[in-house]
Coordinates of N, CA and C in Angstrom, one line a residue:
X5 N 3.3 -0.4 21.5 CA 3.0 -0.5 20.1 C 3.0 -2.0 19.8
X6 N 2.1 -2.2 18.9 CA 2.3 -3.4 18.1 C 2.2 -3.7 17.1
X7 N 3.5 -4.5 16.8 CA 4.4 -5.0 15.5 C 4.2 -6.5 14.7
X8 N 3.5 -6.1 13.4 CA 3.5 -7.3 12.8 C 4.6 -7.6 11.5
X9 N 5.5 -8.2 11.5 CA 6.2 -8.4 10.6 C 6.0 -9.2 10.0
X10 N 5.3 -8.8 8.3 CA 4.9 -10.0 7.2 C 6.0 -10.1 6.1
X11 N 6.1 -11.7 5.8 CA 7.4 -12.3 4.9 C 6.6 -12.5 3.6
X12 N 7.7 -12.1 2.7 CA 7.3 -12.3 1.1 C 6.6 -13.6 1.3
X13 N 7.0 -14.8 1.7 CA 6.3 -16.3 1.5 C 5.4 -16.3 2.4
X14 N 4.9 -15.1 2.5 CA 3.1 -15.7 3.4 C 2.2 -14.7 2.5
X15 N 2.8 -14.4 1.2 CA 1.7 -13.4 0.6 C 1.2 -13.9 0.0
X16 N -0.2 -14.0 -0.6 CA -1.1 -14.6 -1.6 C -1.5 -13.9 -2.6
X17 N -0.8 -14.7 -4.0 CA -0.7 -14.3 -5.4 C -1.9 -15.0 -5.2
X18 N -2.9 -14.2 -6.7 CA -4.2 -14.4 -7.4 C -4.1 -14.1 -8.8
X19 N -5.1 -14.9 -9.9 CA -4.8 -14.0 -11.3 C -6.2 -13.0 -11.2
X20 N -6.0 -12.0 -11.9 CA -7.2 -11.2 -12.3 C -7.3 -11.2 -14.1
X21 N -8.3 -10.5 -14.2 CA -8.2 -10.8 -15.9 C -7.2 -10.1 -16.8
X22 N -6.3 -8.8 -15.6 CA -5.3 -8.3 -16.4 C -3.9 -8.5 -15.8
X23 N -3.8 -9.8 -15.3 CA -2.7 -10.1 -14.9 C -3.0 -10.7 -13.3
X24 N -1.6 -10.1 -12.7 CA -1.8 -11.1 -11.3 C -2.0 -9.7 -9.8
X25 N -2.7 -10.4 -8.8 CA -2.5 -9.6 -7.5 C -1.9 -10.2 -6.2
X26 N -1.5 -9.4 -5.3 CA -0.5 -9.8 -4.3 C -1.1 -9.1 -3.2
X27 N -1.9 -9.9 -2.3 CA -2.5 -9.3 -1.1 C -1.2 -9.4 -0.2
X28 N -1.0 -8.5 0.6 CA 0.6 -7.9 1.2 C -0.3 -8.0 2.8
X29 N -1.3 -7.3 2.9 CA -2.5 -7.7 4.4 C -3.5 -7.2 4.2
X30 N -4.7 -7.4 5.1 CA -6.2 -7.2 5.0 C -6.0 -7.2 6.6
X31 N -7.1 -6.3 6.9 CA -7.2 -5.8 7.9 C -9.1 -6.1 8.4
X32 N -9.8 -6.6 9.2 CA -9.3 -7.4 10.2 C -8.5 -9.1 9.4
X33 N -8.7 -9.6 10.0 CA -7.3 -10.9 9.9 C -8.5 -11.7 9.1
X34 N -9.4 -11.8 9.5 CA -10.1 -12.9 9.3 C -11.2 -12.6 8.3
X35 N -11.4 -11.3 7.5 CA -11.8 -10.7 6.9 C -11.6 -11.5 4.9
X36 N -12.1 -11.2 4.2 CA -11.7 -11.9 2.6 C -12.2 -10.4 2.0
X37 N -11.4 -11.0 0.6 CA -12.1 -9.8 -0.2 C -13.4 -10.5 -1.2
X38 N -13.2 -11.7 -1.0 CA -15.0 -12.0 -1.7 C -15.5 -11.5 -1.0
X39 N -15.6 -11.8 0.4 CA -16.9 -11.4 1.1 C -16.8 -9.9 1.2
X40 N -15.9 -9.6 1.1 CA -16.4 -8.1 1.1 C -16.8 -7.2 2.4
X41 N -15.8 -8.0 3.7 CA -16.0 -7.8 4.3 C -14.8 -6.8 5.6
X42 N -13.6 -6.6 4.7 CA -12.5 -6.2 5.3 C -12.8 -4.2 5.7
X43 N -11.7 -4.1 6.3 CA -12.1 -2.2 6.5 C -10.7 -2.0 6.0
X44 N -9.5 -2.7 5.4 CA -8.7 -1.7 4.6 C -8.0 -3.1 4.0
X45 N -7.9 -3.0 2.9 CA -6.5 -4.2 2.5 C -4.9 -3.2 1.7
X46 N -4.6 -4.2 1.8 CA -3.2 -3.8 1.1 C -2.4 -4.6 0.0
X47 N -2.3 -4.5 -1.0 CA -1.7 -5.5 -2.2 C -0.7 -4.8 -3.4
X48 N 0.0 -5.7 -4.1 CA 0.1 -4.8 -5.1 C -0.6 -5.8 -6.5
X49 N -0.1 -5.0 -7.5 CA -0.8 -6.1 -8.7 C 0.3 -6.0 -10.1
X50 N -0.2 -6.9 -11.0 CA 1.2 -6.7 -12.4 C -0.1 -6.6 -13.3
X51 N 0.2 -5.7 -13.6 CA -0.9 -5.4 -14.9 C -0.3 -5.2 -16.1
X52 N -0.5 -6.6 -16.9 CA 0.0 -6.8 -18.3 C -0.1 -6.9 -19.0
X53 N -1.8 -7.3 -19.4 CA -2.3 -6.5 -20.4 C -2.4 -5.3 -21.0
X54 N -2.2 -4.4 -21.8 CA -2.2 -3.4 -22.8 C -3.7 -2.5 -21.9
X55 N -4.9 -3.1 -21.8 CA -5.4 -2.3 -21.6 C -6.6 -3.1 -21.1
X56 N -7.1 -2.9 -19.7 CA -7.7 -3.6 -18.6 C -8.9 -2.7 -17.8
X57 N -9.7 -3.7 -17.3 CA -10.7 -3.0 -16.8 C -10.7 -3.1 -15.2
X58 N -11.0 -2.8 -14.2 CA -10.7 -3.1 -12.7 C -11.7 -3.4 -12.1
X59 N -11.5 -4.4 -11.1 CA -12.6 -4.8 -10.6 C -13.1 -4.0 -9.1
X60 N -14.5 -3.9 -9.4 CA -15.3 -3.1 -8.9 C -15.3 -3.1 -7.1
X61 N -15.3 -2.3 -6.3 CA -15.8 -2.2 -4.8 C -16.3 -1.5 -4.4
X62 N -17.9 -1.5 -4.7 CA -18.8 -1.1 -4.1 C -18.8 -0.6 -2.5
X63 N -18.5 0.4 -1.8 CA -18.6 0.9 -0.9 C -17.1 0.9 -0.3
X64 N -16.2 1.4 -1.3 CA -15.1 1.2 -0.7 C -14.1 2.3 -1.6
X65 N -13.0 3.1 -1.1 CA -12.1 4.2 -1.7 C -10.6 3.3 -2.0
X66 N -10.2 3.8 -3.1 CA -9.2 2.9 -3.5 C -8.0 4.4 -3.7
X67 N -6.9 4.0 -3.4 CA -5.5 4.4 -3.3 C -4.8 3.6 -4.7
X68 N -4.2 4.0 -5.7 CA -3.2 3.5 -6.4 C -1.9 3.9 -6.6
X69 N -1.0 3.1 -6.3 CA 0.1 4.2 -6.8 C 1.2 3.6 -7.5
X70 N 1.9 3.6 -8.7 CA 2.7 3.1 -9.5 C 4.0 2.7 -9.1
X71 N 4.8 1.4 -8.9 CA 5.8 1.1 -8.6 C 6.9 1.1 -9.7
X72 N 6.4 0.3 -10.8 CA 7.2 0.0 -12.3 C 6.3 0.8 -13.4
X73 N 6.8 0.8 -14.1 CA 5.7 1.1 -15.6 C 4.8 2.2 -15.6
X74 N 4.3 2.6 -16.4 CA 3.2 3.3 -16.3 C 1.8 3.2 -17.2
X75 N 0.7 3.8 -16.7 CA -0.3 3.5 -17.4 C -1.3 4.6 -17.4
X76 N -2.3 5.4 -17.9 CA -3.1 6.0 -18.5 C -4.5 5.5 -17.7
X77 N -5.1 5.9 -16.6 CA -6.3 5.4 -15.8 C -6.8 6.4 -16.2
X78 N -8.7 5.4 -16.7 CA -9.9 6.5 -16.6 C -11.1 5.6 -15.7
X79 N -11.7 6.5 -15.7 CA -12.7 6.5 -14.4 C -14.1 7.5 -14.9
X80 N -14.8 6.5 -15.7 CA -16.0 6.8 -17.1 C -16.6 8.4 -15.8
X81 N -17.0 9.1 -16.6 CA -17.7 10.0 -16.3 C -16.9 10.7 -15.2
X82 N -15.6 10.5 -14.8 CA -15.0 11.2 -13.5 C -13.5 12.2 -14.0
X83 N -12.7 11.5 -13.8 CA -11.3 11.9 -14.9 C -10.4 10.8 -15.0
X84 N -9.3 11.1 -15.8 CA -8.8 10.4 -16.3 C -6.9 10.9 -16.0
X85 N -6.0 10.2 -15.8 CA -4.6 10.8 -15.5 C -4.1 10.1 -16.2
X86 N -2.7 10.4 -16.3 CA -1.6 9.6 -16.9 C -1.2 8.9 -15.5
X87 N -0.2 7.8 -15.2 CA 0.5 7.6 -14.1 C 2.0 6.9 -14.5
X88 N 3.0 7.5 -13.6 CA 4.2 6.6 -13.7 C 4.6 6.9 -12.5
X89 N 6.1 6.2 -12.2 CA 6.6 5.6 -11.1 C 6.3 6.7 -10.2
X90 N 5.6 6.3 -9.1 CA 5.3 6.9 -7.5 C 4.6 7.6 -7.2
X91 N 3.9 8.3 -9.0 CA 2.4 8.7 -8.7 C 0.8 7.8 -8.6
X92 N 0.0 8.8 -8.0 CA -0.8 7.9 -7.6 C -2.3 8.6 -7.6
X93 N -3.0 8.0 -7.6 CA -4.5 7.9 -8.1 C -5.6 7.6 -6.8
X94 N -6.4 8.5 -6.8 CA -7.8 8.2 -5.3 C -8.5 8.2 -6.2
X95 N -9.1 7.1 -6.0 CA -11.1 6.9 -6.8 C -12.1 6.1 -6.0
X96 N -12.8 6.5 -5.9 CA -13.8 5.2 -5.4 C -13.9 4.3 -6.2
X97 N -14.2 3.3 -5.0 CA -14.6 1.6 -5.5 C -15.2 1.3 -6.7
X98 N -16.3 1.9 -6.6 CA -17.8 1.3 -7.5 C -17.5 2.1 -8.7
X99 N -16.7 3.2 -9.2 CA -16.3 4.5 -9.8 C -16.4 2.5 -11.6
X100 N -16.4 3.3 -12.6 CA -16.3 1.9 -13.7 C -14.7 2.2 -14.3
X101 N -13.6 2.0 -14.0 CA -12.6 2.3 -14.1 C -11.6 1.4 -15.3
X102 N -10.9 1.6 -15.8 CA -10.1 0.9 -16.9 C -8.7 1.3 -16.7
X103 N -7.6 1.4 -17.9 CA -6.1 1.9 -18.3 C -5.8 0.9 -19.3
X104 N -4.9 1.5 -19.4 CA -4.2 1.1 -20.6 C -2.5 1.4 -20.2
X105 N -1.8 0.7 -20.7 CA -0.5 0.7 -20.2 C 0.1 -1.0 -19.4
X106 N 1.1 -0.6 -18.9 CA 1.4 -1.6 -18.6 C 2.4 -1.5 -16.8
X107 N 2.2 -2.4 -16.1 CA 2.5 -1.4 -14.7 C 3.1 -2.6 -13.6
X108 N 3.2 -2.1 -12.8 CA 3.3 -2.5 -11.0 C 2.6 -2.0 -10.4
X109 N 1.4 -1.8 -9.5 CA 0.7 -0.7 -9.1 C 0.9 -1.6 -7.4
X110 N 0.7 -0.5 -6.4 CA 0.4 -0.5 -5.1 C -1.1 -0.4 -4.9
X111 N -1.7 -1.0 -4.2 CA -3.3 -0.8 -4.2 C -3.4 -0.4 -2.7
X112 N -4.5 0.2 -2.1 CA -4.7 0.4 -0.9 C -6.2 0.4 -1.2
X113 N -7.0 -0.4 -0.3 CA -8.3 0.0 -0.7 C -8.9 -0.2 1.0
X114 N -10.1 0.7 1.3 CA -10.7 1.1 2.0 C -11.9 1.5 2.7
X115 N -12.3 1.1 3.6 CA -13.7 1.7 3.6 C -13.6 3.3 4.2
X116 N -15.0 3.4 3.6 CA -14.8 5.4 4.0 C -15.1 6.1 5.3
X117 N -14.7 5.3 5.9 CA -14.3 5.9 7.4 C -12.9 5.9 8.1
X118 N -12.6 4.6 6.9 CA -10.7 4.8 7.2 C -10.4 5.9 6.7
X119 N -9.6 6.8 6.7 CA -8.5 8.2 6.2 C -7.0 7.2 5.8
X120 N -6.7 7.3 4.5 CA -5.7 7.0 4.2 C -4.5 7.7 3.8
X121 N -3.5 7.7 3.4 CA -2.2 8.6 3.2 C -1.5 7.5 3.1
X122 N -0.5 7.9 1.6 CA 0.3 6.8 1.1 C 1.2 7.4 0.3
X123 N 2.1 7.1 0.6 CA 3.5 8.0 0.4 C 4.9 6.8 -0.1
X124 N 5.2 7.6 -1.4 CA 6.3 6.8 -1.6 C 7.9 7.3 -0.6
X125 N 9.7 6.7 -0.8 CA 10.0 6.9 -0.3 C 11.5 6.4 -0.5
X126 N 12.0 7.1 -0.8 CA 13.5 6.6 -1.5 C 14.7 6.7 -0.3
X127 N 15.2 5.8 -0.3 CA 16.5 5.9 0.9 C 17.6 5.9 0.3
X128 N 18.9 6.4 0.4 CA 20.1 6.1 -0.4 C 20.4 4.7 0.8
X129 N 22.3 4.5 0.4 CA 22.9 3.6 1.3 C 23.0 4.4 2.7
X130 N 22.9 3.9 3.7 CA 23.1 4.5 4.5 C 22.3 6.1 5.0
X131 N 21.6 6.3 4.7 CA 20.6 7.7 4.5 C 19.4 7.5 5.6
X132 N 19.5 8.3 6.8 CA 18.7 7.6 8.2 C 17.2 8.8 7.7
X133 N 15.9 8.6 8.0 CA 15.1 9.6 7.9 C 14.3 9.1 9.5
X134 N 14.0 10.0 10.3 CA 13.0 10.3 11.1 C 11.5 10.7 10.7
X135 N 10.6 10.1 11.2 CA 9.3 10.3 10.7 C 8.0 10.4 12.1
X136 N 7.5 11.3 12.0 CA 6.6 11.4 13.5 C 5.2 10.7 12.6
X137 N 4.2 9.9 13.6 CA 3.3 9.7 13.1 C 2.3 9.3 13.8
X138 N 1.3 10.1 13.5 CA 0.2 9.9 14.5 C -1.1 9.2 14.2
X139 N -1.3 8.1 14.1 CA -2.1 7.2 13.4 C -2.0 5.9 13.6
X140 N -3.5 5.8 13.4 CA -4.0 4.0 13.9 C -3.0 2.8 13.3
X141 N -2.6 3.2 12.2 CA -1.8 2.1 11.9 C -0.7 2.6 10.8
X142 N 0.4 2.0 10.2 CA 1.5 2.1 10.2 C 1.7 0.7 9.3
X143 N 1.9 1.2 8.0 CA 2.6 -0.3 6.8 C 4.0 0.3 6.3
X144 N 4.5 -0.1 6.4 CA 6.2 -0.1 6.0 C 6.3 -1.2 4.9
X145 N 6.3 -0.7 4.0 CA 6.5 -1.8 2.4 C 7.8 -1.3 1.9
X146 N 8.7 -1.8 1.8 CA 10.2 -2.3 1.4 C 9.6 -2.9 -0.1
X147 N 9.7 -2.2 -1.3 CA 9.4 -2.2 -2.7 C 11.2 -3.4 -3.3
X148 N 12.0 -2.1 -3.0 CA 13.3 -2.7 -3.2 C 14.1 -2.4 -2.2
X149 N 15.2 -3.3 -2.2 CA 16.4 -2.6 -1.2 C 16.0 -3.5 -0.2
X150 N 16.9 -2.7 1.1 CA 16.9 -3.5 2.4 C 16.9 -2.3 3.3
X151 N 16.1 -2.2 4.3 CA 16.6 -1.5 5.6 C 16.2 -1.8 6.6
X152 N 17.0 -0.7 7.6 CA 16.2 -0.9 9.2 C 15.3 0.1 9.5
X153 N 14.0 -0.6 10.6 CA 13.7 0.2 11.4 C 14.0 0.0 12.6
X154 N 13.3 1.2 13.5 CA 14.1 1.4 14.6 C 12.8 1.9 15.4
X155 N 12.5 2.0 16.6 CA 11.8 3.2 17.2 C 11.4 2.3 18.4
X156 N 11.9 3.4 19.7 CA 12.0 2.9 21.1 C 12.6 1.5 21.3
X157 N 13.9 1.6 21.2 CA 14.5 0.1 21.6 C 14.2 -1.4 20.7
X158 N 13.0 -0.9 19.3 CA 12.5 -2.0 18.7 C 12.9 -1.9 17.0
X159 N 14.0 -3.1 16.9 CA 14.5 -3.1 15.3 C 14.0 -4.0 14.9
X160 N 13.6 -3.8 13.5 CA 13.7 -4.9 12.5 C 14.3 -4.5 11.0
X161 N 14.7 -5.5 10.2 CA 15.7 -5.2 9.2 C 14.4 -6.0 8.2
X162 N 14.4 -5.1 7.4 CA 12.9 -5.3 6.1 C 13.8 -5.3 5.2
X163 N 13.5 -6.2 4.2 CA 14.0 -6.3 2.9 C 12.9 -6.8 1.7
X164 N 13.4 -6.4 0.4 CA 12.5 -6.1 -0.5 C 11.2 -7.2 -0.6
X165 N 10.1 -6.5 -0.6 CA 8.2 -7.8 -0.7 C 8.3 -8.2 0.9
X166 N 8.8 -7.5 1.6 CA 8.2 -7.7 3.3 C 7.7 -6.2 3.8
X167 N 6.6 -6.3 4.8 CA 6.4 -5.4 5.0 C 6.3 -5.8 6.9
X168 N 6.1 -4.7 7.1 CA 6.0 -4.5 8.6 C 4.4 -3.1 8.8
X169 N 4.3 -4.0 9.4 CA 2.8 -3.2 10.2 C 2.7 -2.9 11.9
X170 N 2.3 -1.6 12.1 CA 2.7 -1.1 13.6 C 1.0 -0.5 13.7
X171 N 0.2 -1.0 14.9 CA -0.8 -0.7 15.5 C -0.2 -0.2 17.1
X172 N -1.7 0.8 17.3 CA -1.3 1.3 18.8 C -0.1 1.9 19.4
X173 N -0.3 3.3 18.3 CA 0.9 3.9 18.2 C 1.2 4.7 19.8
X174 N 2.3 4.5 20.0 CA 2.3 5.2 21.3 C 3.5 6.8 20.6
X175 N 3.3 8.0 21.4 CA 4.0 9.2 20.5 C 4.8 9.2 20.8
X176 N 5.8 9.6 19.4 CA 7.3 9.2 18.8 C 7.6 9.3 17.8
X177 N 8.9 9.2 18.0 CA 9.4 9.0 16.4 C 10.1 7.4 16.1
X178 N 9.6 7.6 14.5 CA 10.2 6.1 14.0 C 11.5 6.4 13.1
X179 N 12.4 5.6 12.7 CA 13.9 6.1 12.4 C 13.9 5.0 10.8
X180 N 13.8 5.1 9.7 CA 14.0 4.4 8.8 C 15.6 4.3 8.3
X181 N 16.5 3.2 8.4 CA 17.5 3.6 7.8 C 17.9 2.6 6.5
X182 N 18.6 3.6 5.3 CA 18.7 2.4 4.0 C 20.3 1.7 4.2
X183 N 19.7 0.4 4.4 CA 21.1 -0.2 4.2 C 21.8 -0.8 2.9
X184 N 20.8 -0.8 2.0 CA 21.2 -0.8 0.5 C 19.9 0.6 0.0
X185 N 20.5 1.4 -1.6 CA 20.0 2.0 -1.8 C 18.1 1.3 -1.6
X186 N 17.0 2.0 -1.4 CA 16.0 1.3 -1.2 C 14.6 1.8 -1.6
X187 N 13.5 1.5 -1.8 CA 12.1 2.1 -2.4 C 11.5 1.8 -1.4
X188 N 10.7 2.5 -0.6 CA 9.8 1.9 0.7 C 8.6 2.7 0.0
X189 N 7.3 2.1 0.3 CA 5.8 2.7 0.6 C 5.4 2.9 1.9
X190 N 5.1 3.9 2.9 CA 4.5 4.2 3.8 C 3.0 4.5 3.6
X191 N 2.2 3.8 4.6 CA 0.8 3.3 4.6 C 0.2 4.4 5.9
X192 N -0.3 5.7 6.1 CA -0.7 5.7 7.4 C -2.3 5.6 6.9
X193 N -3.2 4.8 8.2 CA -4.5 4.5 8.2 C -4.8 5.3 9.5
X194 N -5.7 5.8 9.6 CA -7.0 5.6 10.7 C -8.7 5.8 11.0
X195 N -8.5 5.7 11.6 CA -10.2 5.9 11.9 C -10.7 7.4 12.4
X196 N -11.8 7.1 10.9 CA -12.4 8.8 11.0 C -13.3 8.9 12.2

């Protein structure tokens, strides 16, 4: 397996017109989102305006899912939901999207040959969960809190705005344990 462990101070804040975004990773490395050229990114954003419009990606499926707050997403001519904490939202890119509300959102966006799944994930103190997983890739986002992972001889201790990313999964189980009560996002990606 391989393990990338990213620290809050290597994330890159941006403003958008309804506040700010936080690219967490972009997948390949060398990929931007001007160019328009990545196959999955990962961010979250603060949307603090009252009521915002989203910017567009043309050829690409978008994941949302609420960390703080909540907001009222529509998606002209498709549907429309309410959202609050941990629910979450699939729309395509190009879809003309807005809300209203006020939030933390997780973003996952994608091209359509990635398969994505994104799952929120509460740990108490001390509360171990086992997770099998069979997939290209693997984001472990620590929202709040602090914990360990574990899986085949390999720890790391994540604490809240770090994430950890696992490619080239070899079969197993991974061991999440909370060492303060804790919020994790689990990311699985792969290729259709």
């Amino acid at each position: 397996m391989n393990y990338q462990f990213i620290p809050s101070s290597s994330h890159l804040t941006t403003k958008w017109t309804g506040g700010t975004t936080t690219q967490l990773f972009i997948y390949p490395a060398e990929s931007s989102v001007e160019a328009r050229n990545f196959d999955f990114r990962i961010s979250t954003a603060k949307v603090e305006v009252s009521e915002s419009t989203f910017t567009p990606f043309l050829g690409y499926h978008r994941t949302l899912l609420i960390l703080e707050g909540g907001i009222e997403i529509r998606h002209k001519s498709h549907h429309q939901k309410v959202l609050n904490k941990f629910d979450q939202d699939f729309f395509k890119g190009d879809w003309e999207t807005s809300s209203r509300g006020t939030c933390i959102d997780f973003n996952v966006i994608h091209k359509p040959s990635i398969a994505n799944s994104t799952n929120a994930l509460t740990l108490s103190k001390g509360e171990a969960k086992q997770l099998d997983f069979f997939s290209d890739w693997l984001v472990v986002y620590v929202h709040k809190g602090l914990i360990k992972f574990w899986s085949k001889n390999t720890e790391y201790v994540i604490s809240a705005g770090e994430l950890l990313v696992i490619s080239e999964f070899e079969n197993g189980t991974i061991e999440l344990i909370g060492i303060e009560n804790s919020e994790v996002i689990l990311v699985r990606l792969s290729k259709k």
